[in-house]
GROMACS .gro file of C-alpha atoms in nm:
model
  267
    1MET     CA    1  -8.387   4.959  10.809
    2ARG     CA    2  -8.192   4.873  11.147
    3LEU     CA    3  -8.096   4.537  10.964
    4LEU     CA    4  -8.006   4.623  10.668
    5ALA     CA    5  -7.774   4.913  10.757
    6PRO     CA    6  -7.503   4.626  10.885
    7THR     CA    7  -7.596   4.481  10.611
    8LEU     CA    8  -7.530   4.756  10.403
    9VAL     CA    9  -7.179   4.772  10.544
   10LEU     CA   10  -7.098   4.460  10.523
   11VAL     CA   11  -7.160   4.452  10.139
   12ALA     CA   12  -6.961   4.789  10.140
   13LEU     CA   13  -6.676   4.632  10.306
   14MET     CA   14  -6.701   4.297  10.114
   15ALA     CA   15  -6.704   4.492   9.812
   16THR     CA   16  -6.413   4.728   9.936
   17SER     CA   17  -6.171   4.415  10.043
   18CYS     CA   18  -6.245   4.256   9.699
   19VAL     CA   19  -6.169   4.587   9.520
   20SER     CA   20  -5.814   4.633   9.732
   21LYS     CA   21  -5.752   4.240   9.742
   22ARG     CA   22  -5.754   4.269   9.328
   23LYS     CA   23  -5.512   4.584   9.327
   24TYR     CA   24  -5.327   4.381   9.579
   25VAL     CA   25  -5.285   4.076   9.341
   26SER     CA   26  -5.239   4.331   9.021
   27ALA     CA   27  -4.966   4.532   9.201
   28THR     CA   28  -4.825   4.224   9.387
   29ASP     CA   29  -4.775   4.069   9.010
   30THR     CA   30  -4.659   4.424   8.886
   31VAL     CA   31  -4.349   4.382   9.146
   32ASP     CA   32  -4.297   4.056   9.072
   33ARG     CA   33  -4.282   4.124   8.698
   34LEU     CA   34  -4.091   4.408   8.752
   35ARG     CA   35  -3.827   4.197   9.012
   36ALA     CA   36  -3.805   3.947   8.703
   37ASP     CA   37  -3.778   4.235   8.458
   38SER     CA   38  -3.487   4.388   8.699
   39THR     CA   39  -3.287   4.059   8.714
   40ALA     CA   40  -3.319   3.968   8.333
   41MET     CA   41  -3.232   4.332   8.301
   42ALA     CA   42  -2.894   4.286   8.511
   43ALA     CA   43  -2.794   3.957   8.390
   44GLU     CA   44  -2.845   4.138   8.036
   45ASP     CA   45  -2.628   4.423   8.143
   46HIS     CA   46  -2.389   4.123   8.275
   47ALA     CA   47  -2.331   4.001   7.986
   48LEU     CA   48  -2.313   4.319   7.777
   49ARG     CA   49  -2.022   4.380   7.991
   50THR     CA   50  -1.841   4.112   7.990
   51GLN     CA   51  -1.879   4.109   7.605
   52LEU     CA   52  -1.707   4.450   7.614
   53TYR     CA   53  -1.427   4.406   7.824
   54GLY     CA   54  -1.356   4.093   7.614
   55LEU     CA   55  -1.423   4.287   7.287
   56GLN     CA   56  -1.168   4.551   7.477
   57ASP     CA   57  -0.924   4.274   7.554
   58TYR     CA   58  -0.915   4.138   7.239
   59ALA     CA   59  -0.919   4.500   7.020
   60LYS     CA   60  -0.550   4.492   7.271
   61LEU     CA   61  -0.464   4.169   7.159
   62THR     CA   62  -0.557   4.249   6.782
   63ALA     CA   63  -0.357   4.619   6.833
   64ASP     CA   64  -0.056   4.435   6.980
   65GLU     CA   65  -0.029   4.132   6.719
   66LEU     CA   66  -0.058   4.403   6.448
   67GLU     CA   67   0.228   4.608   6.617
   68GLN     CA   68   0.426   4.296   6.688
   69ARG     CA   69   0.308   4.253   6.259
   70LYS     CA   70   0.459   4.571   6.183
   71SER     CA   71   0.786   4.563   6.391
   72GLU     CA   72   0.839   4.187   6.230
   73LEU     CA   73   0.751   4.342   5.873
   74SER     CA   74   0.995   4.651   5.892
   75ALA     CA   75   1.287   4.409   6.017
   76THR     CA   76   1.234   4.204   5.695
   77GLN     CA   77   1.209   4.489   5.480
   78ALA     CA   78   1.523   4.612   5.588
   79GLU     CA   79   1.689   4.254   5.556
   80LEU     CA   80   1.568   4.293   5.192
   81LYS     CA   81   1.688   4.607   5.143
   82THR     CA   82   2.042   4.490   5.284
   83LYS     CA   83   2.023   4.188   5.102
   84ALA     CA   84   1.945   4.383   4.722
   85GLN     CA   85   2.240   4.627   4.830
   86ARG     CA   86   2.507   4.352   4.860
   87MET     CA   87   2.388   4.178   4.556
   88ASP     CA   88   2.379   4.519   4.378
   89GLU     CA   89   2.770   4.572   4.498
   90LEU     CA   90   2.814   4.208   4.390
   91ASP     CA   91   2.716   4.251   4.077
   92ARG     CA   92   2.913   4.584   4.036
   93ARG     CA   93   3.215   4.390   4.171
   94LEU     CA   94   3.169   4.050   3.904
   95ASN     CA   95   3.091   4.317   3.654
   96ALA     CA   96   3.417   4.510   3.702
   97GLN     CA   97   3.617   4.134   3.747
   98ASN     CA   98   3.464   4.057   3.430
   99GLU     CA   99   3.574   4.329   3.261
  100ALA     CA  100   3.926   4.327   3.432
  101MET     CA  101   3.963   3.966   3.297
  102ASP     CA  102   3.857   4.019   2.947
  103ARG     CA  103   4.101   4.257   2.933
  104LEU     CA  104   4.355   4.005   3.073
  105ARG     CA  105   4.234   3.781   2.793
  106LYS     CA  106   4.352   4.052   2.556
  107LYS     CA  107   4.676   4.129   2.699
  108VAL     CA  108   4.754   3.753   2.626
  109SER     CA  109   4.622   3.667   2.316
  110ASP     CA  110   4.834   3.972   2.245
  111ALA     CA  111   5.141   3.838   2.341
  112LEU     CA  112   5.103   3.504   2.168
  113ILE     CA  113   4.954   3.639   1.916
  114ASN     CA  114   5.284   3.553   1.685
  115PHE     CA  115   5.133   3.138   1.761
  116LYS     CA  116   4.950   2.954   1.513
  117ALA     CA  117   4.571   2.932   1.601
  118GLU     CA  118   4.559   2.536   1.585
  119ASP     CA  119   4.836   2.571   1.868
  120LEU     CA  120   4.649   2.799   2.097
  121SER     CA  121   4.371   2.977   2.192
  122VAL     CA  122   4.298   3.228   2.495
  123THR     CA  123   3.896   3.203   2.574
  124LEU     CA  124   3.699   3.396   2.836
  125LYS     CA  125   3.461   3.139   2.998
  126ASP     CA  126   3.299   3.182   3.384
  127GLY     CA  127   3.473   3.486   3.466
  128LYS     CA  128   3.876   3.265   3.385
  129VAL     CA  129   4.110   3.272   3.127
  130TYR     CA  130   4.158   2.956   2.964
  131VAL     CA  131   4.485   2.968   2.768
  132THR     CA  132   4.468   2.616   2.597
  133LEU     CA  133   4.806   2.488   2.425
  134SER     CA  134   4.818   2.173   2.179
  135GLU     CA  135   5.074   1.899   2.254
  136GLN     CA  136   5.225   1.980   1.957
  137LEU     CA  137   5.306   2.333   2.075
  138LEU     CA  138   5.486   2.197   2.403
  139PHE     CA  139   5.601   1.842   2.416
  140ALA     CA  140   5.678   1.519   2.170
  141SER     CA  141   5.473   1.274   2.185
  142GLY     CA  142   5.501   1.054   2.491
  143SER     CA  143   5.758   1.320   2.635
  144ALA     CA  144   5.716   1.578   2.926
  145LYS     CA  145   5.993   1.779   2.808
  146VAL     CA  146   5.893   2.117   2.716
  147ASP     CA  147   6.047   2.175   2.347
  148PRO     CA  148   6.158   2.534   2.257
  149LYS     CA  149   5.858   2.649   2.091
  150GLY     CA  150   5.642   2.593   2.384
  151LYS     CA  151   5.962   2.735   2.619
  152GLU     CA  152   5.881   3.090   2.416
  153ALA     CA  153   5.505   3.046   2.464
  154LEU     CA  154   5.536   3.029   2.798
  155SER     CA  155   5.802   3.286   2.853
  156LYS     CA  156   5.567   3.522   2.655
  157LEU     CA  157   5.313   3.429   2.896
  158ALA     CA  158   5.504   3.486   3.222
  159ASP     CA  159   5.575   3.834   3.134
  160VAL     CA  160   5.164   3.910   3.161
  161LEU     CA  161   5.176   3.692   3.479
  162ARG     CA  162   5.429   3.841   3.689
  163ALA     CA  163   5.251   4.203   3.568
  164ASN     CA  164   4.913   4.059   3.732
  165SER     CA  165   4.981   3.961   4.080
  166ASP     CA  166   4.619   3.913   4.177
  167ILE     CA  167   4.582   3.640   3.936
  168SER     CA  168   4.646   3.241   4.071
  169VAL     CA  169   4.757   3.005   3.748
  170MET     CA  170   4.623   2.637   3.773
  171VAL     CA  171   4.788   2.416   3.518
  172GLU     CA  172   4.547   2.100   3.383
  173GLY     CA  173   4.777   1.831   3.175
  174HIS     CA  174   4.500   1.600   2.942
  175THR     CA  175   4.551   1.326   2.682
  176ASP     CA  176   4.333   1.102   2.443
  177THR     CA  177   4.269   0.762   2.539
  178ILE     CA  178   4.536   0.579   2.390
  179PRO     CA  179   4.738   0.379   2.586
  180ILE     CA  180   5.123   0.528   2.656
  181ARG     CA  181   5.426   0.315   2.507
  182THR     CA  182   5.672   0.417   2.727
  183SER     CA  183   5.818   0.256   3.043
  184ASN     CA  184   5.879   0.663   3.190
  185PHE     CA  185   5.507   0.656   3.242
  186LYS     CA  186   5.268   0.444   3.416
  187ASP     CA  187   4.975   0.531   3.180
  188ASN     CA  188   4.846   0.830   3.038
  189TRP     CA  189   4.719   0.987   3.353
  190ASP     CA  190   5.053   0.952   3.493
  191LEU     CA  191   5.187   1.185   3.223
  192SER     CA  192   4.918   1.435   3.224
  193THR     CA  193   5.057   1.510   3.587
  194ALA     CA  194   5.395   1.493   3.469
  195ARG     CA  195   5.345   1.753   3.192
  196ALA     CA  196   5.167   2.000   3.422
  197THR     CA  197   5.420   1.953   3.667
  198SER     CA  198   5.699   2.043   3.403
  199ILE     CA  199   5.493   2.355   3.283
  200VAL     CA  200   5.459   2.466   3.661
  201ARG     CA  201   5.863   2.431   3.706
  202MET     CA  202   5.907   2.615   3.424
  203LEU     CA  203   5.691   2.930   3.452
  204THR     CA  204   5.827   2.936   3.857
  205ASP     CA  205   6.173   2.817   3.826
  206THR     CA  206   6.281   2.995   3.491
  207TYR     CA  207   6.051   3.268   3.407
  208THR     CA  208   6.044   3.389   3.784
  209VAL     CA  209   5.652   3.352   3.880
  210PRO     CA  210   5.572   3.323   4.254
  211ALA     CA  211   5.551   2.979   4.306
  212GLN     CA  212   5.247   3.050   4.553
  213ARG     CA  213   4.994   3.120   4.291
  214VAL     CA  214   5.046   2.809   4.100
  215GLN     CA  215   4.940   2.512   4.125
  216ALA     CA  216   4.939   2.145   3.871
  217SER     CA  217   4.745   1.886   3.800
  218GLY     CA  218   4.691   1.584   3.579
  219ARG     CA  219   4.353   1.525   3.447
  220GLY     CA  220   4.437   1.210   3.208
  221GLU     CA  221   4.195   1.151   2.933
  222TYR     CA  222   3.911   1.169   3.161
  223MET     CA  223   3.830   1.492   3.061
  224PRO     CA  224   3.804   1.485   2.661
  225ILE     CA  225   3.660   1.805   2.472
  226ALA     CA  226   3.644   1.623   2.142
  227SER     CA  227   3.542   1.271   2.023
  228ASN     CA  228   3.903   1.041   2.061
  229ALA     CA  229   3.734   0.828   1.793
  230THR     CA  230   3.865   1.041   1.530
  231THR     CA  231   4.258   1.163   1.488
  232GLU     CA  232   4.164   1.526   1.471
  233GLY     CA  233   3.957   1.459   1.842
  234ARG     CA  234   4.281   1.289   1.958
  235ALA     CA  235   4.478   1.594   1.861
  236LYS     CA  236   4.251   1.840   2.037
  237ASN     CA  237   4.191   1.621   2.330
  238ARG     CA  238   4.639   1.573   2.384
  239ARG     CA  239   4.664   1.948   2.531
  240THR     CA  240   4.751   2.184   2.840
  241GLU     CA  241   4.558   2.423   2.985
  242ILE     CA  242   4.645   2.708   3.168
  243ILE     CA  243   4.357   2.846   3.402
  244LEU     CA  244   4.414   3.230   3.507
  245VAL     CA  245   4.153   3.283   3.773
  246PRO     CA  246   4.083   3.618   3.963
  247LYS     CA  247   4.135   3.682   4.358
  248LEU     CA  248   3.762   3.606   4.483
  249ASP     CA  249   3.792   3.701   4.822
  250GLU     CA  250   3.622   4.062   4.806
  251LEU     CA  251   3.352   3.856   4.641
  252PHE     CA  252   3.336   3.551   4.893
  253GLU     CA  253   3.334   3.867   5.166
  254ILE     CA  254   3.010   3.988   5.000
  255VAL     CA  255   2.778   3.659   4.953
  256GLY     CA  256   2.927   3.533   5.327
  257SER     CA  257   2.862   3.872   5.522
  258GLY     CA  258   2.510   3.953   5.664
  259PRO     CA  259   2.314   4.185   5.837
  260ALA     CA  260   2.494   4.114   6.182
  261SER     CA  261   2.763   3.863   6.043
  262THR     CA  262   3.149   3.991   5.994
  263LYS     CA  263   3.347   3.909   5.684
  264PRO     CA  264   3.524   3.640   5.729
  265LYS     CA  265   3.888   3.630   5.708
  266THR     CA  266   4.025   3.536   5.444
  267PRO     CA  267   4.292   3.183   5.523
   0.00000   0.00000   0.00000
C-alpha cells in the first residue's frame, strides 16, 4: 500500500499535468487565433477607413465639380439670354428698317410715276431700294451725257434723296456685250464708269444731294440681268442702277457687341 500511494499520486499528477497541458495548448491556440483575428480585423478596419476617407474625398471632389458645372451652366445660360436679347433687338430693328425702306420705295415710285414702266423700275431687294433706269431714258447710244428726260427723272429722285438724309446712294453703270464704236471711250467698262460719274455729278452739283452720300462705279458688261443673245436682253442690260442703302451703323453695333464688349465706334 505504501508503494501504491506514491504511484497513485504520480499518476494523478501526470493526469493533472496532461489535462493542464491540453488546456494550455488550447488556450494558446485560442490566443493565437484571437490575435490573428485581431490583426485581420485591424487590417480590415484600416482598409475600410481608407476607403471611407477616399469616398469622402471623392464626394467632396464631385461636389466641387458639380458646383463648377453649375457655375458654368449659369454663365452659359446668361450668355444665351444676352444673345437672344440681342437677336430680338436685331430682328426688331431689321423689321423697322425694312418697313422704312419699303416706305422709301413707295415715295420713289410716286415721284417717278409719270415715267414709262419700260424705262424704269423701283424695287426693294435685300433691304435696299433699286432704281433701275434704262439707257434710252438717260443717254444716247455711246454717250455719257444725260438727256433732258433723264434729267427730269434725276431731279424728282433727288427731291426724295434730300428728304431722306440717312440714305446712301450708289450709282452703277451697266452695258451689254456689244463693243463700243466711239473713240471717246476705251471700252464698255469705261463707258459705264463715265455714265455713273455723270449721274453722280448731276445729283450732287445740280440737285444738291450731299456728295459724301453718293458714289459711282462702272460694272461694264459683267453683271447682266438678261441674255445678251437677244435685242431685248441687251436693251435690259444697258441700264443704270441707283441703289439706295440704309444706314447700318446701329445694326452693326448690335451684331458686333457682346456681353463683355463695347460697341465699336463708327469710323
